[in-house]
CSV table of C-alpha atoms and ligand atoms in Angstrom, one decimal:
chain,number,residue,atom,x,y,z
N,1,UNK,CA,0.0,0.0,0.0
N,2,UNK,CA,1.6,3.7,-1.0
N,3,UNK,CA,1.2,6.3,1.2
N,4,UNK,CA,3.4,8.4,-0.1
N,5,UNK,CA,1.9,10.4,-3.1
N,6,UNK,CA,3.1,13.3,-5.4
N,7,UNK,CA,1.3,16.3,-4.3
N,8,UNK,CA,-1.6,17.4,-7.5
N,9,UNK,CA,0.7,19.9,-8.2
N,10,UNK,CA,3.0,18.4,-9.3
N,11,UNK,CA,1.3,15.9,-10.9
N,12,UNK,CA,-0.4,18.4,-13.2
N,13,UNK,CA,2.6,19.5,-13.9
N,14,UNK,CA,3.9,16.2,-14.9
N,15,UNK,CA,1.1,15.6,-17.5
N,16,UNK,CA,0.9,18.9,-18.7
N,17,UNK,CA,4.8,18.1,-19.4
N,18,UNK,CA,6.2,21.2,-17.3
N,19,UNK,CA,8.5,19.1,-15.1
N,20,UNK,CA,12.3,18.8,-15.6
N,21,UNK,CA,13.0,15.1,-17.5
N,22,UNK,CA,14.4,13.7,-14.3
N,23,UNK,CA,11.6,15.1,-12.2
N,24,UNK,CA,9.1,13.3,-15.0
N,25,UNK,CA,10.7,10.3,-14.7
N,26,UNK,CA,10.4,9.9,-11.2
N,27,UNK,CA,6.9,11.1,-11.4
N,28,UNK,CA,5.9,8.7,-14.4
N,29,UNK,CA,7.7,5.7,-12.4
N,30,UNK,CA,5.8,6.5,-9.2
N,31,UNK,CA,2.7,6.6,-11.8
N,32,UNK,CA,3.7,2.6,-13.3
N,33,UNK,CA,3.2,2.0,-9.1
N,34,UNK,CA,0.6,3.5,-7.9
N,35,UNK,CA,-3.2,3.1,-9.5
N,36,UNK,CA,-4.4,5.5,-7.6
N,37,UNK,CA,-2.1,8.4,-8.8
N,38,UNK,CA,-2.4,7.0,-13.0
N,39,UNK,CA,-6.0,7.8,-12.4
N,40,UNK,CA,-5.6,11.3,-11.2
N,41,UNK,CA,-3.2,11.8,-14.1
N,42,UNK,CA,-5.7,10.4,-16.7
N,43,UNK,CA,-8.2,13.0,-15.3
N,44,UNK,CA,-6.6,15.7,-15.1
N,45,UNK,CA,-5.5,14.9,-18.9
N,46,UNK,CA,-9.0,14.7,-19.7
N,47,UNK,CA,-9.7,18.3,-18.1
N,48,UNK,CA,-6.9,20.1,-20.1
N,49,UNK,CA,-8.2,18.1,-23.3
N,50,UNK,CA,-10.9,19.7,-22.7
N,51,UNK,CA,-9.7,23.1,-21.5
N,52,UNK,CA,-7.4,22.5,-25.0
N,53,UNK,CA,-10.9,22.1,-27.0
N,54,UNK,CA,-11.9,25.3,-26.1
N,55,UNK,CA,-9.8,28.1,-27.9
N,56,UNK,CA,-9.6,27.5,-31.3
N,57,UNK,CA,-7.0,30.0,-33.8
N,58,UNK,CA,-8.2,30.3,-36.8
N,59,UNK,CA,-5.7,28.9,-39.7
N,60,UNK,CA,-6.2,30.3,-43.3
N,61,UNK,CA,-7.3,28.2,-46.0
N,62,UNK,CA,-4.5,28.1,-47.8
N,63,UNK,CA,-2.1,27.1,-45.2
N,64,UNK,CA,-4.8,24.7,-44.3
N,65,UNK,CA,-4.8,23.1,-47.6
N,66,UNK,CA,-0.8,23.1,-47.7
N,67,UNK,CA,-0.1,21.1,-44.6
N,68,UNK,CA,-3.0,18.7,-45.5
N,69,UNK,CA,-0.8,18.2,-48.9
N,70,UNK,CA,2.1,17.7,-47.1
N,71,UNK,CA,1.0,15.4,-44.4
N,72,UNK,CA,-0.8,13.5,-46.8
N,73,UNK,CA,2.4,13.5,-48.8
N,74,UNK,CA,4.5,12.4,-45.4
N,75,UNK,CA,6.8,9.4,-44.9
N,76,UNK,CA,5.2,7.3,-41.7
N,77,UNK,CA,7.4,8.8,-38.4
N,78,UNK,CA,9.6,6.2,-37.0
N,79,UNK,CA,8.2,2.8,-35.4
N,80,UNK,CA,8.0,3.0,-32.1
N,81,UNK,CA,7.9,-0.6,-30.1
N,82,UNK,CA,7.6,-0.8,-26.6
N,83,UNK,CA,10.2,-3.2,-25.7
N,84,UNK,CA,9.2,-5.2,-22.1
N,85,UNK,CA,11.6,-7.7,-22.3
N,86,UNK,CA,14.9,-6.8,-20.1
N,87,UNK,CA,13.7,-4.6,-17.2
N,88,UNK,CA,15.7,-6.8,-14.8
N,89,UNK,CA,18.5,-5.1,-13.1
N,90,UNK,CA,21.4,-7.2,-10.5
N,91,UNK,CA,23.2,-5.7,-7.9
N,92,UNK,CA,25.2,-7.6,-4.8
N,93,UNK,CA,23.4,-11.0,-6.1
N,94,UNK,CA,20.2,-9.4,-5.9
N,95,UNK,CA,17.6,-8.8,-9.0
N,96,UNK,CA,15.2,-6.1,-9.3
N,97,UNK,CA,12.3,-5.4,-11.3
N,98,UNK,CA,12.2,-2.3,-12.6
N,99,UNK,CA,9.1,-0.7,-13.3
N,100,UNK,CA,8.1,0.4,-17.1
N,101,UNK,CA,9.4,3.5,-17.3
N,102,UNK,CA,12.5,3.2,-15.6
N,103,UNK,CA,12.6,0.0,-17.4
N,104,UNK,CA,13.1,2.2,-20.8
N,105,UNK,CA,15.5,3.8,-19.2
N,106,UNK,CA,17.7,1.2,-18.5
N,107,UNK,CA,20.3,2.2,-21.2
N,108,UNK,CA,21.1,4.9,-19.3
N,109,UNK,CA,21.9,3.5,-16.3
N,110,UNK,CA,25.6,3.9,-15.8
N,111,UNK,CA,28.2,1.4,-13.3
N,112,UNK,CA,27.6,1.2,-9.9
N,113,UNK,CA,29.9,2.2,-7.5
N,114,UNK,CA,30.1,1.5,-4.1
N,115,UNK,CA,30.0,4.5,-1.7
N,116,UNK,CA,31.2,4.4,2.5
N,117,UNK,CA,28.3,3.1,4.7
N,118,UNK,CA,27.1,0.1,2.6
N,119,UNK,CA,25.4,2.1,-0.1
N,120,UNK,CA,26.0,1.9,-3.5
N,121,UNK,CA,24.9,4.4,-6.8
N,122,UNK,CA,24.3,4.3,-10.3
N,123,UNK,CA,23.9,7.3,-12.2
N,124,UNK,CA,21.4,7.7,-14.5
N,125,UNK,CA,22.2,9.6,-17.3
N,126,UNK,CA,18.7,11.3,-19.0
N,127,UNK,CA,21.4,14.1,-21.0
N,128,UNK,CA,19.6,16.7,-19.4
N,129,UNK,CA,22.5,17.8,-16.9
N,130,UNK,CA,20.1,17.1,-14.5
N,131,UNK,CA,21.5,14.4,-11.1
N,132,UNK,CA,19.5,11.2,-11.4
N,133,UNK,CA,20.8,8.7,-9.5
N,134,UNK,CA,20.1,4.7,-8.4
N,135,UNK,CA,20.8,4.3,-4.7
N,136,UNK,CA,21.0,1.1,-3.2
N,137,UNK,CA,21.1,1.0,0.7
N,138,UNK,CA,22.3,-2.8,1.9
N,139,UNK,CA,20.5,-3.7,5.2
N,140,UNK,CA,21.4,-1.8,8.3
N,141,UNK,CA,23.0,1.0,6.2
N,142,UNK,CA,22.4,4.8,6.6
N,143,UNK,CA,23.0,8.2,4.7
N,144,UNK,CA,24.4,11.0,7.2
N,145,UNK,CA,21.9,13.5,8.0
N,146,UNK,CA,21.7,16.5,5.9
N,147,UNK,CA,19.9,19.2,4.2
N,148,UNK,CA,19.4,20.0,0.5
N,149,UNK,CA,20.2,23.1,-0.9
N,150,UNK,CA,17.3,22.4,-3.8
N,151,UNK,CA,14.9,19.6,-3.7
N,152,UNK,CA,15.1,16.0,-3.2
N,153,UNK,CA,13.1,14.0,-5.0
N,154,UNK,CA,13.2,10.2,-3.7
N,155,UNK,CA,11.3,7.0,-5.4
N,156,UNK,CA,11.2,3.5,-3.4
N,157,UNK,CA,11.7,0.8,-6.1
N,158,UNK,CA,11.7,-2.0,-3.8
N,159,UNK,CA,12.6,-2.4,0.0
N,160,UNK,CA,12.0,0.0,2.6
N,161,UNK,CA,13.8,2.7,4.1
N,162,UNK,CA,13.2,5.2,7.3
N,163,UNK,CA,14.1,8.7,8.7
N,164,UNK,CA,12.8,10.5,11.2
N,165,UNK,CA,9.2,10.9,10.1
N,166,UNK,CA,8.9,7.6,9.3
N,167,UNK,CA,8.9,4.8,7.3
N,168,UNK,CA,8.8,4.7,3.3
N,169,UNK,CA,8.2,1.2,1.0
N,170,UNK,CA,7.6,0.6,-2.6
N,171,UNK,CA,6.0,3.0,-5.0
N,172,UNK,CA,6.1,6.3,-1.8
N,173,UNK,CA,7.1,9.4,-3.3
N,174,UNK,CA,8.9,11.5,-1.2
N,175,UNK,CA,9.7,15.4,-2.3
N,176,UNK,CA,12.3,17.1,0.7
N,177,UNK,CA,12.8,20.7,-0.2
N,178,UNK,CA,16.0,22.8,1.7
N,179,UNK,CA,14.4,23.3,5.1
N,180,UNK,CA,13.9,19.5,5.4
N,181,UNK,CA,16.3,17.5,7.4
N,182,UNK,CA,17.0,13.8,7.4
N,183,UNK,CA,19.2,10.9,8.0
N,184,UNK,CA,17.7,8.2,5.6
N,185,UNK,CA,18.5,4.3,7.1
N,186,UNK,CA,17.7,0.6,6.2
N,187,UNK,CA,17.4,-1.7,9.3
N,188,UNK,CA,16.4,-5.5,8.6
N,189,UNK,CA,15.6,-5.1,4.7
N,190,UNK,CA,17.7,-3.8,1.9
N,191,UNK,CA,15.8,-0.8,-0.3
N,192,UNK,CA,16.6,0.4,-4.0
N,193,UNK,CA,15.5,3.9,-4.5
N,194,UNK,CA,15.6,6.1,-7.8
N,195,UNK,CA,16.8,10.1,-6.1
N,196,UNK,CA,17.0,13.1,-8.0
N,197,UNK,CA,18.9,16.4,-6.5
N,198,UNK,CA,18.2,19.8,-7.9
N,199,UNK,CA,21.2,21.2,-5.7
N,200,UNK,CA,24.6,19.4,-3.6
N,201,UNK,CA,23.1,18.1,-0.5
N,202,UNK,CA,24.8,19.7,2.8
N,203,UNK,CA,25.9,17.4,5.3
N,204,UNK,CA,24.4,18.8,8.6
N,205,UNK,CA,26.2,16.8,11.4
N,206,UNK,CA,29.7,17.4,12.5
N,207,UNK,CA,30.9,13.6,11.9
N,208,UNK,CA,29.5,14.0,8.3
N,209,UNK,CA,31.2,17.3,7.5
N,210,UNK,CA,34.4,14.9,7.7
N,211,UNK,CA,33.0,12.5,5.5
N,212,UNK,CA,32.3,14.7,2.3
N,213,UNK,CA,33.1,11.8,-0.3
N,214,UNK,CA,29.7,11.2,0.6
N,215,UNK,CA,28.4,13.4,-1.8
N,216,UNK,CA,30.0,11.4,-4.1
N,217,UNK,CA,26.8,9.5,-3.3
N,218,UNK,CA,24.9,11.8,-5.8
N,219,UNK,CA,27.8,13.8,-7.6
N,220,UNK,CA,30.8,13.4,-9.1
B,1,UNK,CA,-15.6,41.5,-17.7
B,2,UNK,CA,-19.4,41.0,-18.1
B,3,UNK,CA,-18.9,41.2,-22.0
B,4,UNK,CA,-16.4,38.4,-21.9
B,5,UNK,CA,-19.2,36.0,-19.8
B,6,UNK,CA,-21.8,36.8,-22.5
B,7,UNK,CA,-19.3,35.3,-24.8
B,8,UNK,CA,-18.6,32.6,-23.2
B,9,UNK,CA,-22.0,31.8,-22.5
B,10,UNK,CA,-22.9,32.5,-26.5
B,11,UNK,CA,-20.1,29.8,-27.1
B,12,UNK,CA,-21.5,27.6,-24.9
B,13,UNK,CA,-25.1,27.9,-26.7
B,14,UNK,CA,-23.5,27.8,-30.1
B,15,UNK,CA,-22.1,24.5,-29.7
B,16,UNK,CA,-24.5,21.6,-30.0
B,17,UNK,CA,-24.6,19.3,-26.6
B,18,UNK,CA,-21.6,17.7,-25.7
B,19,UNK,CA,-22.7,14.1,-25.6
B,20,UNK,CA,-24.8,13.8,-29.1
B,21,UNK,CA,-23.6,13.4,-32.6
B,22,UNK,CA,-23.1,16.8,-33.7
B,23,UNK,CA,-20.3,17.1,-36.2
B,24,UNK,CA,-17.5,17.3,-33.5
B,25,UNK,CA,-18.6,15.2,-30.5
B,26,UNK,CA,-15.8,12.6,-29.3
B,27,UNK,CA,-18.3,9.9,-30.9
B,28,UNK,CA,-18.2,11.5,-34.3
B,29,UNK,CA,-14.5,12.3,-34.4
B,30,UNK,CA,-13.6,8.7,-32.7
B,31,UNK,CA,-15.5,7.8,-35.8
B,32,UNK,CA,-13.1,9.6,-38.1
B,33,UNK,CA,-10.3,8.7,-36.4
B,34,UNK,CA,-11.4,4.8,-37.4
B,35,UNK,CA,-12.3,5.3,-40.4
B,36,UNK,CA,-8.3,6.8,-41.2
B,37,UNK,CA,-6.8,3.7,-39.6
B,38,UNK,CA,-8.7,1.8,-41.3
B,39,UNK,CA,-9.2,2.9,-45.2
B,40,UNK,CA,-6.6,6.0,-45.1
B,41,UNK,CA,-9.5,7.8,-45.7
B,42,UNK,CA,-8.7,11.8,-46.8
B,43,UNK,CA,-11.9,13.2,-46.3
B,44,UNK,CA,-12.1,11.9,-42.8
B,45,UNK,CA,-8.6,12.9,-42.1
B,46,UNK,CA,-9.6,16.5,-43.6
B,47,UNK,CA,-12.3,17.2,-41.3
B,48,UNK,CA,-10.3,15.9,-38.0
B,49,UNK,CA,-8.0,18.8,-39.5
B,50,UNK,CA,-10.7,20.9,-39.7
B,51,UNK,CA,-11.5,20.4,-36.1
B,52,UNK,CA,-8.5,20.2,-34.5
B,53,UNK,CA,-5.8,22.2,-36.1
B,54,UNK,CA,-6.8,25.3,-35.1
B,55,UNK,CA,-7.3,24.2,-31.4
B,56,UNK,CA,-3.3,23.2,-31.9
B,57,UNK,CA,-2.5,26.4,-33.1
B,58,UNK,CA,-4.6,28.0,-30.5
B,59,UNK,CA,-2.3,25.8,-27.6
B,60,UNK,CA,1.0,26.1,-29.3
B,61,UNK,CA,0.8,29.7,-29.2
B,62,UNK,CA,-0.2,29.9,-25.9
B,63,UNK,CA,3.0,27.3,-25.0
B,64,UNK,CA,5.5,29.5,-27.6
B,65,UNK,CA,4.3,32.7,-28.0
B,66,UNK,CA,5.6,31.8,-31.2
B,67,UNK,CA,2.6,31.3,-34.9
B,68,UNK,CA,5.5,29.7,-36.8
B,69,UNK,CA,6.3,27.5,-34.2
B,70,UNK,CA,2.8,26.5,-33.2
B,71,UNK,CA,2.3,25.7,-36.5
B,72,UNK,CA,4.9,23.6,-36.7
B,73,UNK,CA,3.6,22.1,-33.8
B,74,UNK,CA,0.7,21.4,-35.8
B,75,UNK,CA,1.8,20.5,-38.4
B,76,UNK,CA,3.5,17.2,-36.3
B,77,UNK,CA,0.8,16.7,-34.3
B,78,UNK,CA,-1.0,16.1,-37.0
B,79,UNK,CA,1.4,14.0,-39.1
B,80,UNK,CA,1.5,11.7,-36.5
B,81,UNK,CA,-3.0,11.4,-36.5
B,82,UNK,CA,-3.0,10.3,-39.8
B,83,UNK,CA,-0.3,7.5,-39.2
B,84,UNK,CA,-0.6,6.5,-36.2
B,85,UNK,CA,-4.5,6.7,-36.2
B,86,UNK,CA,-4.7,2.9,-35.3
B,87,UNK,CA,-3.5,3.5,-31.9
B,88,UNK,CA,-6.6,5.7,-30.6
B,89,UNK,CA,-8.2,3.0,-28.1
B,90,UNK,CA,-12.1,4.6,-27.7
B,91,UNK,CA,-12.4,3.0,-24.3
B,92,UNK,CA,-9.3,4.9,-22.8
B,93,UNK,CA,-10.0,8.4,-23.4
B,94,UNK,CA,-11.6,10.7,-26.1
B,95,UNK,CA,-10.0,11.6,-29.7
B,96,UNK,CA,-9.8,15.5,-27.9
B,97,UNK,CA,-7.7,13.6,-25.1
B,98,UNK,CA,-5.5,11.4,-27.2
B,99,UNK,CA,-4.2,14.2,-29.9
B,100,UNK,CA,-3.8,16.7,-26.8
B,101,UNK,CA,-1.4,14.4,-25.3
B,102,UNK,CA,0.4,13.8,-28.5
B,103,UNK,CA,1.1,17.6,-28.9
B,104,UNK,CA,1.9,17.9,-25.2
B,105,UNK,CA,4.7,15.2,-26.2
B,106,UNK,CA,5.9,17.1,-29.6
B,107,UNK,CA,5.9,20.3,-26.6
B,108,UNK,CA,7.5,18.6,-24.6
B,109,UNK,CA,10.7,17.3,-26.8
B,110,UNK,CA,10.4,20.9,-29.0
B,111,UNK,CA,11.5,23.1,-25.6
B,112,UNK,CA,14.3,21.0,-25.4
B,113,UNK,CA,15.0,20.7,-29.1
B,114,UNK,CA,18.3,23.1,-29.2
B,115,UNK,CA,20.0,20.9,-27.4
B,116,UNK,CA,18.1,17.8,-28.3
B,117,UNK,CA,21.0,15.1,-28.7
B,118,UNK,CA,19.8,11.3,-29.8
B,119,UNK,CA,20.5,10.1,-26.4
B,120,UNK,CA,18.4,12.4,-24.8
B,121,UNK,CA,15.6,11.7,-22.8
B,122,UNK,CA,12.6,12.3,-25.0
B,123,UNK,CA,8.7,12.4,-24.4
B,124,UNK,CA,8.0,9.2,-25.9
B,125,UNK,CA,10.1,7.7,-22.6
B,126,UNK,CA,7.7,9.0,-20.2
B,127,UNK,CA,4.6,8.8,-22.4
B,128,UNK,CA,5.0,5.8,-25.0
B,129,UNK,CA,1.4,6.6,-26.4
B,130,UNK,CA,3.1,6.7,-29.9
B,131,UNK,CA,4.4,3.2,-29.3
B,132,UNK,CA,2.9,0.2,-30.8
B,133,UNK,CA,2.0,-2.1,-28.2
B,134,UNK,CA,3.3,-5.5,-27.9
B,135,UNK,CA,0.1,-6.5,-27.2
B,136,UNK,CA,-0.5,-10.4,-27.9
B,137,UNK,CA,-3.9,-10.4,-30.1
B,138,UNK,CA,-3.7,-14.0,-29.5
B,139,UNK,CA,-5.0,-13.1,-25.9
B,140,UNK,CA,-7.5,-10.5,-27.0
B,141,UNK,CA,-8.9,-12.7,-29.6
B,142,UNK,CA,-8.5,-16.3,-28.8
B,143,UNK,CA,-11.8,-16.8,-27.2
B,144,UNK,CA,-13.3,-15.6,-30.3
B,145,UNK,CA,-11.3,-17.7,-32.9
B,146,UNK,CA,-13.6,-21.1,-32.5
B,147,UNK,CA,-16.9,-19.4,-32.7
B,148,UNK,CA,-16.0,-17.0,-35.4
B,149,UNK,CA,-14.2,-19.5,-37.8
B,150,UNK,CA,-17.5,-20.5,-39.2
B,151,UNK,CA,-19.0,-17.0,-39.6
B,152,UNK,CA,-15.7,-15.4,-40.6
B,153,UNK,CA,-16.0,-17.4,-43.6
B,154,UNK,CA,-19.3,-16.9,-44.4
B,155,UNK,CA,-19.1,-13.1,-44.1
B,156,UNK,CA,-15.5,-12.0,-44.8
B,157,UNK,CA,-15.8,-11.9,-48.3
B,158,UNK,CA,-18.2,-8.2,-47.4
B,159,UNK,CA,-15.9,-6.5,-45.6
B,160,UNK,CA,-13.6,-3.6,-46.7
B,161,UNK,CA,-10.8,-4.9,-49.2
B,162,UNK,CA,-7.9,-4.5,-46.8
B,163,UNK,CA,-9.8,-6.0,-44.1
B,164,UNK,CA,-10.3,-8.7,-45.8
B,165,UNK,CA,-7.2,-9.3,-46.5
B,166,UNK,CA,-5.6,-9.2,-43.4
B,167,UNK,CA,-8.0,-11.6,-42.0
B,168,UNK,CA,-8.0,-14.2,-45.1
B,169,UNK,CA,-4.5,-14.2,-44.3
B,170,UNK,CA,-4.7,-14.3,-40.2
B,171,UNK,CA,-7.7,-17.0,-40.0
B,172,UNK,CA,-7.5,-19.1,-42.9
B,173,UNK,CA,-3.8,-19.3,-43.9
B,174,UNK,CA,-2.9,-19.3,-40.5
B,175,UNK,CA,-0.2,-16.7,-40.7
B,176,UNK,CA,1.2,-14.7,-37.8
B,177,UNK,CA,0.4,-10.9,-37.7
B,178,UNK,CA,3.9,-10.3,-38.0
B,179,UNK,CA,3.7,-12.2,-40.9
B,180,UNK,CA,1.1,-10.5,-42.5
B,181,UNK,CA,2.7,-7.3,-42.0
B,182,UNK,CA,5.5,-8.9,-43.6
B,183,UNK,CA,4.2,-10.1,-46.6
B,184,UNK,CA,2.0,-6.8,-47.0
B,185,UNK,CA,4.3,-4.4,-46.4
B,186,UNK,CA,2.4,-2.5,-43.9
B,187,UNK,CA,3.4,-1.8,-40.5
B,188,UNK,CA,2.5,-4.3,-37.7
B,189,UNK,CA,0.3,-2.0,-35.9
B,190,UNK,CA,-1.8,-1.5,-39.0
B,191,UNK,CA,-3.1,-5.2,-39.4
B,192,UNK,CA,-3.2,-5.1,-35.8
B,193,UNK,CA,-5.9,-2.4,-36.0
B,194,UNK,CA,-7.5,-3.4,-39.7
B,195,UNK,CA,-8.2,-7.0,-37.7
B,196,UNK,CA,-9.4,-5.6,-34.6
B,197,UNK,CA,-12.0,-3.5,-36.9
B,198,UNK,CA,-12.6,-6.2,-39.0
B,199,UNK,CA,-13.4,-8.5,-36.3
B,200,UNK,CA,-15.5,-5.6,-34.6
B,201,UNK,CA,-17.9,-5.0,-38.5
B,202,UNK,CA,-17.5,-9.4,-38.7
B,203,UNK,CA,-19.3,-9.3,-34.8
B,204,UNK,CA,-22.0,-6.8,-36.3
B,205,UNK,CA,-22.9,-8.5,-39.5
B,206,UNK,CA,-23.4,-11.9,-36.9
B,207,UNK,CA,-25.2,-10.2,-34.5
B,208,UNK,CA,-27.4,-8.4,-36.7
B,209,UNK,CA,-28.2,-11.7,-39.0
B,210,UNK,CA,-29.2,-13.8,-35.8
H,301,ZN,ZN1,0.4,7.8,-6.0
């Protein structure tokens, strides 16, 4: 059961297509999860299809006529295929299933590397400049407690992970903006998560100030 | 202000009730939008672009501030309705629905177009609705296949000649879709759709002879 959802901002944003490409990809993957959200987003397609109906600019005849010629006169666009066949990812012996849009991502996936404190990160490369990254936390690992200086945007895959405010499993979106704090950790169960960071995290605790590298976590 | 309510309302009037067939409820133009993935049919195509593509230009400007480039926008959106007409399901969503989220896709990959490299993310990631799907139409139709073998052949040879061809070949040569496209040369999601309709016009002609 998710109880973590993406507020309706943000998904109207998504499927209105205003959100950054790594922001949307979290977004559509916590979408793949969750029936509940992949209904809202249906709707609130529907409502700008309508809203989109509305307002019409009127095109002169001529123009009209020429792009009718050339579409009719148009090669058929590329052939698309959704491909469903490899969405299998290993790490440390383990598989994971990705979900579908991830799954199409899976190209882009770069090498883990293993980072202090049992984690280990995958960077995900959507060309967008944008840090998208794969974090797997073993059991009884933990990230040191820090602040964001943008916005952290966190997807469960599979496994479960806590902070302070509690506990997070598959499909729960979480959105941290720079006032948040936290010190994510796994206990008896490993968790795979899919993290975007608008802006360097900021390790908040003295220990952690020591151990930059791990922002290495997220950048490099 | 109370002008641009009596305008709205006098829209609202003008247009014939949402949920009849006037020429552009979703019915009608779902209507259309079969009858291009079926037969390539102009005329149909014309008056979806009669409908719609000034409701495109009216949203890419709003998106680009930008005629030429909403018209561009148009001009793709469209392009990609008269190919890829086959793919409008009329149980998920209305036509209005389907080609809004196709431009909101061409939007979508045209902001990011100046620095658009081929291994950039790109709309069709997030929102495959362009995608054939690798449906099986074994599942969708194998429950059908016993029943329908005796009426297919007694009321194929009426339907549409494209139809009919696709399903000669599907049900009594046995071939694979993926042969048919194949041997055809049409794309795989075209003999996907031509069997769905025929099937759909073959379930018609049965139920309206019994
Ligand atoms: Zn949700």
């Amino acid at each position: 059961m998710i109880k973590f959802h993406p507020s309706e901002e943000i998904l109207q944003q998504f499927a209105v297509g205003d959100l950054s490409p790594a922001l949307s990809v979290v977004v559509a993957t916590h979408v793949d999860m969750c029936s509940h959200c992949a209904k809202q987003v249906q709707e609130i397609e529907h409502l700008m299809a309508e809203k989109f109906s509305q307002t019409a600019k009127g095109i002169g005849s001529s123009q009209m006529d020429t792009m009718l010629e050339q579409i009719f006169a148009s090669n058929e666009p590329a052939y698309q295929v959704i491909q469903d066949t490899d969405n299998i990812i290993s790490l440390e012996g383990k598989r994971f299933k990705l979900p579908a849009t991830l799954a199409r991502q899976k190209d882009r996936i770069g090498p883990w590397s293993k980072v202090p404190g049992k984690l280990y990160r995958a960077p995900v490369n959507l060309g967008s400049g944008e840090c998208m990254n794969l974090i797997y936390m073993d059991e009884g690992s933990s990230v040191p407690e820090h602040t964001h200086k943008g916005q952290e945007a966190t997807l469960v895959i599979n496994g479960v992970f806590h902070d302070e405010s509690g506990e997070y499993r598959d499909g729960d979106f979480i959105l941290m903006n720079s006032h948040d704090q936290h010190a994510p950790q796994t206990q008896n169960e490993d968790c795979l998560t899919l993290a975007v960071l608008d802006a360097p995290m900021h390790f908040t605790s003295g220990i952690s100030r020591l151990l930059n590298p791990f922002s290495s976590l997220f950048f490099r | 202000m109370h002008t641009m309510q009596q305008n709205e309302d006098t829209r609202r009037m003008t247009k014939s009730p949402p949920t009849t067939s006037g020429t552009d409820s979703p019915e009608h133009l779902a209507s259309l939008l079969a009858r291009v993935a079926a037969t390539q049919c102009r005329a149909a195509f014309s008056e979806l672009f009669a409908y719609f593509a000034p409701r495109l230009q009216a949203y890419g400007t709003r998106q680009f501030g930008n005629e030429q480039i909403a018209a561009d926008l148009v001009q793709e959106t469209m392009t990609n309705v008269w190919h890829k007409a086959h793919l409008f399901k009329a149980d998920k969503g209305s036509p209005a629905t389907w080609i809004f989220t196709i431009a909101r896709n061409i939007r979508f990959d045209f902001l990011r177009k100046n620095k658009h490299r081929q291994h950039d993310l790109s709309a069709d990631d997030l929102w495959p609705i362009l995608a054939e799907q690798n449906e099986s139409l074994d599942d969708d139709y194998a429950l059908d296949h016993d029943v329908l073998m005796q009426e297919i052949t007694e009321y194929y040879q009426q339907l549409p000649d494209n139809q009919r061809l696709v399903i000669e070949k599907i049900y009594l040569e046995g071939k694979s879709q993926q042969e048919v496209s194949d041997s055809l040369g049409i794309p795989l999601g075209t003999v996907k759709s031509r069997t769905r309709l025929a099937l759909q016009k073959l379930r018609e002609m049965i139920v309206n002879h019994d």
